[in-house]
CSV table of C-alpha atoms and ligand atoms in Angstrom, one decimal:
chain,number,residue,atom,x,y,z
A,19,MET,CA,53.4,-46.4,-140.7
A,20,LYS,CA,53.3,-43.6,-137.4
A,21,LYS,CA,50.5,-45.6,-136.7
A,22,THR,CA,52.3,-48.4,-135.8
A,23,ILE,CA,54.9,-47.1,-134.1
A,24,ILE,CA,52.3,-45.1,-131.9
A,25,ARG,CA,50.4,-48.5,-131.1
A,26,THR,CA,53.5,-50.4,-130.8
A,27,GLY,CA,54.7,-47.0,-128.2
A,28,LEU,CA,51.2,-47.1,-126.1
A,29,GLU,CA,51.2,-51.2,-125.6
A,30,THR,CA,55.0,-50.8,-124.3
A,31,LEU,CA,53.8,-48.1,-121.8
A,32,TYR,CA,51.1,-50.0,-120.7
A,33,PHE,CA,52.5,-53.5,-120.1
A,34,SER,CA,55.5,-52.3,-118.8
A,35,GLY,CA,53.5,-50.0,-115.9
A,36,MET,CA,55.7,-47.1,-116.7
A,37,HIS,CA,52.4,-44.4,-117.6
A,38,HIS,CA,52.5,-45.7,-113.1
A,39,TRP,CA,55.4,-43.6,-112.5
A,40,LEU,CA,55.5,-41.0,-115.2
A,41,ARG,CA,52.2,-40.2,-113.9
A,42,PRO,CA,53.7,-37.0,-111.6
A,43,PHE,CA,55.6,-35.9,-114.5
A,44,VAL,CA,53.4,-35.5,-117.1
A,45,GLY,CA,49.8,-35.8,-115.8
A,46,GLY,CA,49.0,-32.5,-116.4
A,47,VAL,CA,46.0,-30.8,-114.6
A,48,GLY,CA,43.6,-32.0,-117.2
A,49,ALA,CA,42.9,-33.5,-120.6
A,50,ILE,CA,40.2,-32.3,-123.4
A,51,LEU,CA,39.0,-35.5,-125.2
A,52,THR,CA,38.2,-34.5,-129.6
A,53,LEU,CA,35.7,-37.2,-130.8
A,54,HIS,CA,33.8,-37.5,-134.1
A,55,HIS,CA,31.6,-40.1,-135.4
A,56,VAL,CA,29.9,-42.3,-132.6
A,57,ARG,CA,28.4,-45.4,-134.3
A,58,PRO,CA,28.2,-48.3,-134.5
A,59,PRO,CA,31.5,-50.7,-136.4
A,60,ARG,CA,30.0,-51.0,-140.0
A,61,PRO,CA,30.9,-54.1,-142.1
A,62,GLU,CA,33.2,-52.6,-145.2
A,63,ALA,CA,36.3,-53.4,-145.6
A,64,PHE,CA,37.9,-50.5,-147.7
A,65,GLN,CA,37.1,-47.5,-144.3
A,66,PRO,CA,39.6,-45.1,-144.9
A,67,ASN,CA,37.9,-42.6,-142.4
A,68,ARG,CA,37.1,-45.1,-140.3
A,69,LEU,CA,39.5,-43.8,-137.2
A,70,LEU,CA,37.3,-40.3,-136.3
A,71,GLU,CA,34.7,-43.4,-135.2
A,72,VAL,CA,34.2,-44.9,-132.0
A,73,SER,CA,31.4,-47.2,-131.6
A,74,PRO,CA,28.8,-46.6,-128.7
A,75,VAL,CA,29.7,-50.1,-126.8
A,76,PHE,CA,33.4,-48.4,-126.2
A,77,PHE,CA,31.9,-44.8,-125.9
A,78,GLU,CA,29.8,-45.5,-122.7
A,79,GLY,CA,32.5,-47.9,-121.0
A,80,LEU,CA,34.3,-44.3,-121.3
A,81,LEU,CA,31.8,-42.6,-120.0
A,82,ARG,CA,31.7,-45.0,-117.2
A,83,ARG,CA,35.8,-44.8,-116.2
A,84,LEU,CA,35.4,-41.0,-116.3
A,85,LYS,CA,32.7,-41.8,-114.0
A,86,ARG,CA,35.0,-43.9,-111.6
A,87,ARG,CA,38.3,-42.1,-111.9
A,88,ARG,CA,38.3,-39.2,-109.8
A,89,VAL,CA,38.8,-36.6,-112.7
A,90,ASP,CA,35.6,-34.0,-113.2
A,91,VAL,CA,34.2,-34.0,-116.4
A,92,ILE,CA,33.4,-30.1,-116.7
A,93,SER,CA,32.0,-28.0,-119.6
A,94,LEU,CA,34.7,-25.8,-121.5
A,95,ASP,CA,33.7,-22.7,-119.6
A,96,GLU,CA,34.6,-24.2,-116.1
A,97,MET,CA,37.8,-25.3,-117.6
A,98,HIS,CA,38.2,-21.8,-118.1
A,99,ARG,CA,37.7,-20.6,-115.4
A,100,ARG,CA,39.8,-23.2,-113.7
A,101,PHE,CA,42.3,-21.7,-115.7
A,102,ILE,CA,41.9,-17.9,-115.0
A,103,ASP,CA,41.4,-18.5,-110.9
A,104,GLY,CA,44.1,-21.6,-110.6
A,105,ASP,CA,41.4,-24.0,-109.6
A,106,PHE,CA,43.6,-27.0,-109.8
A,107,LYS,CA,42.6,-28.9,-106.8
A,108,ARG,CA,41.6,-31.7,-109.3
A,109,ARG,CA,42.0,-32.9,-112.7
A,110,PHE,CA,39.5,-32.9,-115.6
A,111,VAL,CA,38.5,-33.7,-118.7
A,112,CYS,CA,36.4,-31.6,-121.3
A,113,ILE,CA,34.4,-34.3,-123.5
A,114,THR,CA,34.2,-32.1,-127.5
A,115,PHE,CA,32.3,-33.7,-130.8
A,116,ASP,CA,34.0,-31.8,-134.2
A,117,ASP,CA,31.6,-31.0,-136.8
A,118,GLY,CA,28.4,-31.9,-135.6
A,119,TYR,CA,27.7,-35.1,-137.1
A,120,LYS,CA,23.6,-36.8,-136.6
A,121,ASP,CA,25.3,-39.6,-135.1
A,122,VAL,CA,26.4,-38.1,-132.0
A,123,LEU,CA,22.6,-37.1,-131.4
A,124,ARG,CA,21.7,-40.7,-131.8
A,125,TRP,CA,24.5,-42.4,-130.2
A,126,ALA,CA,26.4,-40.3,-127.5
A,127,TYR,CA,24.1,-37.9,-126.6
A,128,PRO,CA,21.7,-40.6,-124.5
A,129,LEU,CA,24.8,-42.0,-122.9
A,130,LEU,CA,26.1,-38.0,-121.8
A,131,LYS,CA,22.5,-37.6,-120.6
A,132,LYS,CA,21.9,-40.7,-118.9
A,133,TYR,CA,25.7,-40.3,-116.8
A,134,GLU,CA,24.8,-36.4,-116.9
A,135,LEU,CA,28.2,-35.4,-118.4
A,136,PRO,CA,28.9,-32.4,-119.5
A,137,PHE,CA,30.2,-31.8,-123.3
A,138,ALA,CA,30.7,-29.3,-125.9
A,139,MET,CA,30.6,-29.4,-129.8
A,140,TYR,CA,32.2,-27.5,-132.9
A,141,ILE,CA,30.2,-26.7,-135.8
A,142,PRO,CA,30.8,-25.6,-138.8
A,143,THR,CA,28.0,-23.6,-139.8
A,144,SER,CA,28.0,-24.5,-143.7
A,145,PHE,CA,27.6,-28.3,-142.7
A,146,PRO,CA,24.0,-27.2,-141.1
A,147,ASP,CA,23.5,-25.4,-144.0
A,148,ARG,CA,24.3,-28.3,-146.6
A,149,LEU,CA,26.6,-26.7,-148.6
A,150,GLY,CA,29.6,-28.5,-146.6
A,151,GLU,CA,32.0,-29.6,-148.7
A,152,LEU,CA,33.1,-32.9,-146.2
A,153,TRP,CA,36.4,-33.6,-149.3
A,154,TRP,CA,38.2,-36.4,-146.6
A,155,VAL,CA,34.5,-38.2,-147.0
A,156,ALA,CA,34.1,-37.9,-151.0
A,157,LEU,CA,37.5,-39.3,-152.0
A,158,GLU,CA,37.0,-42.2,-149.6
A,159,ALA,CA,33.3,-42.8,-151.8
A,160,VAL,CA,36.1,-42.0,-154.8
A,161,VAL,CA,37.6,-44.5,-154.8
A,162,ALA,CA,35.5,-46.9,-153.1
A,163,LYS,CA,33.6,-46.8,-156.3
A,164,SER,CA,36.6,-46.9,-159.0
A,165,SER,CA,39.1,-49.2,-160.5
A,166,ARG,CA,41.1,-47.5,-161.6
A,167,ILE,CA,41.3,-43.3,-161.1
A,168,GLY,CA,43.1,-40.6,-163.4
A,169,LEU,CA,44.1,-37.4,-162.0
A,170,LEU,CA,45.8,-34.7,-163.6
A,171,ILE,CA,49.5,-34.2,-161.5
A,172,ASN,CA,51.4,-31.7,-162.4
A,173,GLY,CA,50.7,-30.6,-165.5
A,174,LYS,CA,50.6,-34.5,-166.6
A,175,GLN,CA,47.2,-36.8,-166.5
A,176,GLN,CA,48.0,-40.0,-164.1
A,177,PHE,CA,46.1,-43.2,-162.8
A,178,PHE,CA,45.8,-45.1,-160.6
A,179,GLU,CA,44.4,-48.6,-160.3
A,180,CYS,CA,42.6,-49.2,-157.2
A,181,ARG,CA,40.8,-52.4,-157.5
A,182,SER,CA,41.7,-54.4,-154.5
A,183,VAL,CA,40.9,-53.1,-151.3
A,184,ARG,CA,45.0,-52.9,-150.4
A,185,GLU,CA,45.3,-50.9,-153.1
A,186,LYS,CA,42.5,-48.3,-152.2
A,187,TRP,CA,43.4,-48.3,-148.6
A,188,GLU,CA,47.1,-47.1,-150.6
A,189,LEU,CA,45.8,-45.4,-153.1
A,190,TYR,CA,43.7,-43.2,-150.0
A,191,GLU,CA,46.3,-42.7,-148.2
A,192,ALA,CA,48.2,-40.8,-151.0
A,193,LEU,CA,45.8,-38.4,-152.1
A,194,TYR,CA,44.9,-37.7,-148.9
A,195,GLY,CA,48.6,-36.6,-148.6
A,196,TYR,CA,48.7,-35.1,-152.0
A,197,LEU,CA,46.2,-33.1,-150.7
A,198,ARG,CA,47.3,-31.9,-147.4
A,199,SER,CA,50.6,-31.1,-148.6
A,200,MET,CA,49.1,-28.9,-151.4
A,201,LYS,CA,49.0,-24.8,-150.8
A,202,THR,CA,46.0,-23.3,-150.1
A,203,GLU,CA,42.6,-25.0,-149.5
A,204,ASP,CA,41.5,-23.7,-152.7
A,205,GLU,CA,43.6,-26.1,-154.4
A,206,VAL,CA,42.5,-29.4,-152.5
A,207,ARG,CA,38.5,-27.8,-152.7
A,208,LYS,CA,39.4,-27.9,-156.5
A,209,THR,CA,40.3,-31.3,-157.1
A,210,VAL,CA,38.2,-32.9,-155.0
A,211,ARG,CA,35.6,-31.3,-157.2
A,212,ASP,CA,37.1,-32.6,-160.2
A,213,LEU,CA,37.4,-36.3,-159.1
A,214,CYS,CA,33.5,-36.4,-157.5
A,215,ALA,CA,32.6,-34.4,-160.9
A,216,THR,CA,35.2,-37.3,-163.3
A,217,TYR,CA,33.8,-40.2,-160.8
A,218,GLY,CA,30.3,-39.7,-160.4
A,219,VAL,CA,29.8,-38.9,-155.9
A,220,ASP,CA,27.8,-36.2,-155.2
A,221,MET,CA,29.3,-34.5,-152.4
A,222,ALA,CA,26.5,-32.5,-151.2
A,223,SER,CA,25.1,-35.8,-150.4
A,224,PHE,CA,27.3,-36.4,-147.4
A,225,CYS,CA,26.2,-33.1,-145.4
A,226,ARG,CA,23.1,-34.0,-145.9
A,227,ASP,CA,23.6,-37.7,-144.8
A,228,LEU,CA,26.4,-37.5,-141.7
A,229,CYS,CA,25.5,-34.3,-140.5
A,230,MET,CA,23.2,-32.8,-138.4
A,231,THR,CA,20.5,-30.3,-139.0
A,232,TRP,CA,19.6,-26.8,-137.3
A,233,GLU,CA,17.1,-28.7,-135.3
A,234,GLU,CA,19.0,-31.3,-134.1
A,235,ILE,CA,21.3,-28.7,-132.7
A,236,ALA,CA,19.0,-26.3,-131.8
A,237,GLU,CA,17.8,-29.5,-129.4
A,238,MET,CA,21.2,-30.5,-127.9
A,239,ALA,CA,22.0,-26.6,-127.9
A,240,ALA,CA,18.6,-26.3,-125.6
A,241,ASP,CA,20.5,-28.9,-123.1
A,242,PRO,CA,22.5,-27.5,-120.2
A,243,LEU,CA,25.3,-30.3,-120.5
A,244,CYS,CA,26.0,-28.9,-124.4
A,245,THR,CA,27.9,-26.1,-125.7
A,246,ILE,CA,28.0,-24.8,-128.4
A,247,GLY,CA,31.2,-23.9,-129.9
A,248,ALA,CA,32.4,-22.4,-133.4
A,249,HIS,CA,34.5,-24.3,-136.3
A,250,THR,CA,34.8,-22.1,-138.7
A,251,VAL,CA,31.9,-22.0,-142.1
A,252,ASN,CA,33.4,-23.8,-144.5
A,253,HIS,CA,36.5,-25.8,-142.7
A,254,PRO,CA,38.7,-25.0,-144.4
A,255,MET,CA,42.4,-25.7,-143.3
A,256,LEU,CA,42.6,-21.9,-141.7
A,257,MET,CA,47.1,-21.8,-142.4
A,258,LYS,CA,46.2,-22.8,-145.9
A,259,VAL,CA,43.7,-19.4,-146.3
A,260,PRO,CA,45.9,-16.7,-147.7
A,261,SER,CA,43.8,-14.2,-146.8
A,262,GLU,CA,44.7,-13.2,-142.9
A,263,ASP,CA,40.9,-11.3,-143.6
A,264,ALA,CA,39.3,-14.7,-145.1
A,265,ALA,CA,40.6,-16.7,-142.6
A,266,ARG,CA,39.4,-13.6,-139.7
A,267,ALA,CA,35.8,-13.6,-141.2
A,268,GLU,CA,35.8,-17.6,-141.6
A,269,MET,CA,36.2,-17.8,-137.3
A,270,GLU,CA,34.6,-14.1,-136.7
A,271,MET,CA,31.1,-15.2,-139.2
A,272,SER,CA,30.7,-19.3,-137.9
A,273,ARG,CA,30.2,-17.7,-134.5
A,274,SER,CA,27.7,-15.0,-135.7
A,275,VAL,CA,26.0,-16.9,-137.7
A,276,LEU,CA,25.7,-20.1,-134.3
A,277,GLU,CA,24.2,-17.0,-132.3
A,278,ALA,CA,21.7,-15.6,-134.9
A,279,ALA,CA,20.5,-19.7,-134.9
A,280,LEU,CA,21.2,-20.8,-131.6
A,281,GLY,CA,20.4,-17.2,-129.8
A,282,LYS,CA,23.2,-17.6,-128.0
A,283,ARG,CA,27.3,-16.4,-128.6
A,284,PRO,CA,29.8,-19.4,-128.9
A,285,GLU,CA,32.4,-18.6,-126.8
A,286,HIS,CA,34.8,-21.4,-127.6
A,287,LEU,CA,36.3,-22.3,-131.1
A,288,ALA,CA,38.0,-26.0,-132.6
A,289,TYR,CA,40.2,-24.7,-135.6
A,290,PRO,CA,39.5,-27.4,-138.4
A,291,VAL,CA,42.3,-30.6,-138.8
A,292,GLY,CA,43.7,-28.6,-135.6
A,293,ASP,CA,47.0,-29.9,-136.5
A,294,PRO,CA,50.3,-27.8,-137.2
A,295,THR,CA,49.7,-27.0,-140.3
A,296,SER,CA,46.0,-26.6,-140.3
A,297,ALA,CA,46.2,-24.3,-137.2
A,298,GLY,CA,49.6,-21.8,-136.5
A,299,GLN,CA,50.4,-17.9,-134.8
A,300,ARG,CA,48.4,-16.5,-136.8
A,301,GLU,CA,45.1,-18.2,-136.1
A,302,PHE,CA,45.9,-18.0,-132.3
A,303,ARG,CA,45.8,-14.6,-132.9
A,304,ILE,CA,43.3,-13.8,-134.8
A,305,ALA,CA,41.2,-16.4,-132.1
A,306,ALA,CA,42.7,-14.0,-128.8
A,307,GLU,CA,41.9,-11.0,-130.9
A,308,LEU,CA,38.2,-12.6,-131.3
A,309,GLY,CA,38.2,-13.0,-128.1
A,310,PHE,CA,37.2,-16.4,-127.8
A,311,LYS,CA,37.9,-17.6,-124.3
A,312,THR,CA,39.5,-20.2,-125.7
A,313,ALA,CA,40.3,-22.1,-129.0
A,314,VAL,CA,41.6,-25.8,-129.2
A,315,THR,CA,43.4,-27.9,-131.9
A,316,THR,CA,43.9,-31.2,-132.3
A,317,ARG,CA,47.5,-31.3,-131.9
A,318,PRO,CA,48.3,-34.1,-128.7
A,319,GLY,CA,49.0,-33.5,-125.1
A,320,VAL,CA,47.2,-33.2,-122.0
A,321,LEU,CA,47.0,-29.5,-120.1
A,322,PHE,CA,49.7,-28.0,-117.7
A,323,LYS,CA,49.0,-25.4,-115.5
A,324,ALA,CA,51.0,-23.8,-118.1
A,325,HIS,CA,48.5,-23.7,-120.5
A,326,ARG,CA,46.8,-20.6,-118.7
A,327,ASP,CA,48.7,-18.7,-120.9
A,328,HIS,CA,48.1,-20.3,-124.2
A,329,LEU,CA,44.4,-20.9,-124.1
A,330,MET,CA,44.3,-20.3,-127.8
A,331,ALA,CA,46.0,-23.7,-129.0
A,332,LEU,CA,44.9,-25.9,-126.8
A,333,PRO,CA,46.4,-29.6,-126.9
A,334,ARG,CA,43.4,-32.2,-127.2
A,335,ILE,CA,43.7,-36.0,-126.9
A,336,SER,CA,41.5,-37.8,-129.5
A,337,VAL,CA,39.4,-40.6,-128.9
A,338,ASN,CA,40.3,-42.6,-132.3
A,339,GLY,CA,39.3,-45.4,-134.1
A,340,GLU,CA,41.9,-46.6,-134.5
A,341,PHE,CA,43.3,-47.4,-130.7
A,342,GLN,CA,39.5,-48.0,-129.7
A,343,GLN,CA,40.7,-49.6,-126.4
A,344,GLN,CA,40.0,-48.3,-122.6
A,345,ARG,CA,43.7,-49.5,-122.2
A,346,TYR,CA,45.3,-46.8,-125.0
A,347,LEU,CA,42.9,-44.6,-123.6
A,348,LYS,CA,43.6,-45.1,-120.1
A,349,VAL,CA,47.6,-44.2,-121.1
A,350,LEU,CA,47.3,-41.7,-123.3
A,351,MET,CA,45.3,-39.5,-120.7
A,352,SER,CA,47.8,-40.2,-117.9
A,353,GLY,CA,49.9,-38.0,-120.1
A,354,ALA,CA,52.7,-40.5,-121.1
A,355,GLY,CA,51.8,-41.4,-124.5
A,356,THR,CA,51.7,-37.7,-125.3
A,357,ALA,CA,54.7,-36.9,-123.8
A,358,MET,CA,56.4,-39.5,-125.3
A,359,TRP,CA,55.3,-38.2,-129.0
A,360,ASN,CA,56.2,-34.3,-127.4
A,361,GLY,CA,59.1,-35.4,-127.1
A,362,PHE,CA,58.5,-34.2,-123.1
A,363,ARG,CA,57.9,-30.7,-123.9
A,364,ARG,CA,55.1,-29.7,-122.1
A,365,VAL,CA,53.2,-27.0,-123.7
A,366,ASN,CA,53.9,-27.2,-127.6
A,367,ALA,CA,52.0,-24.0,-128.8
A,368,ALA,CA,54.6,-22.7,-131.6
B,413,ZN,ZN1,35.9,-30.5,-138.0
């Protein structure tokens, strides 16, 4: 539903050409792009996590467009410098990848090298340690391979049919929403672990199959184009970690582990999931106390000068598989799409 509204909004903006005259007002000083997977499209009809991926062809189109535009593609350190120095002579873009997937090394990295564009990768350290739980992927696998799923909800066993592709999409959306509504990360993990055990899905396999090894991360980290950022240890929605000490440890330990593994101390952080239910004032304060230079959310938006005072709560533009067309991105990067989303508030760091 929400997706449809957003898409319609973007189409309207694009075709009315409204983003041209909105640009001076909403355009801001730059933007940070979020990507997850870059890989060729797969044929399966049931791919509820498809929104986290773009194709290599689309990605190369994006890089070519960035090269052509009068915009600097810069590293996170350079973005930080520009904020501190108030150097906003030219608009800038930072390219960031979350989670450290193998397909980024295989498909995106050669293109980033070809166009000589800097980028950042935020790594949850449990993923290369092969202890990570990619619960949203595991949930997809459970629904994909089952025709009926039983779940204990409020102490009552309930069953859901998921035979057809359509039922699978609907059930995934419902279960995903149900999990995201849970109060603690522990409840989410326990529920998905139980589903995996019941329906014969090996949760550990996703980490192994999808995520880079430490050797692969080190290969990219050695490239001056690449900045490695922290993304916690276990990739929890930090606001759903009740203990402040535990939330702090997630952020601090991931930095220490990355420093030990790669020989360089990460200075930038991304909050896992990163929406307002996953990262809020407590997390922004802890990130500042830990001395990170910048920390990014997934709250949608472009950057304004005023974000200098909110470097622990920077918005990003998701390069989203559901909007895999260059014209959408053009509108998003003009700031017009997200300004509508944010009700024309410039800084959303509450
Ligand atoms: Zn992530």
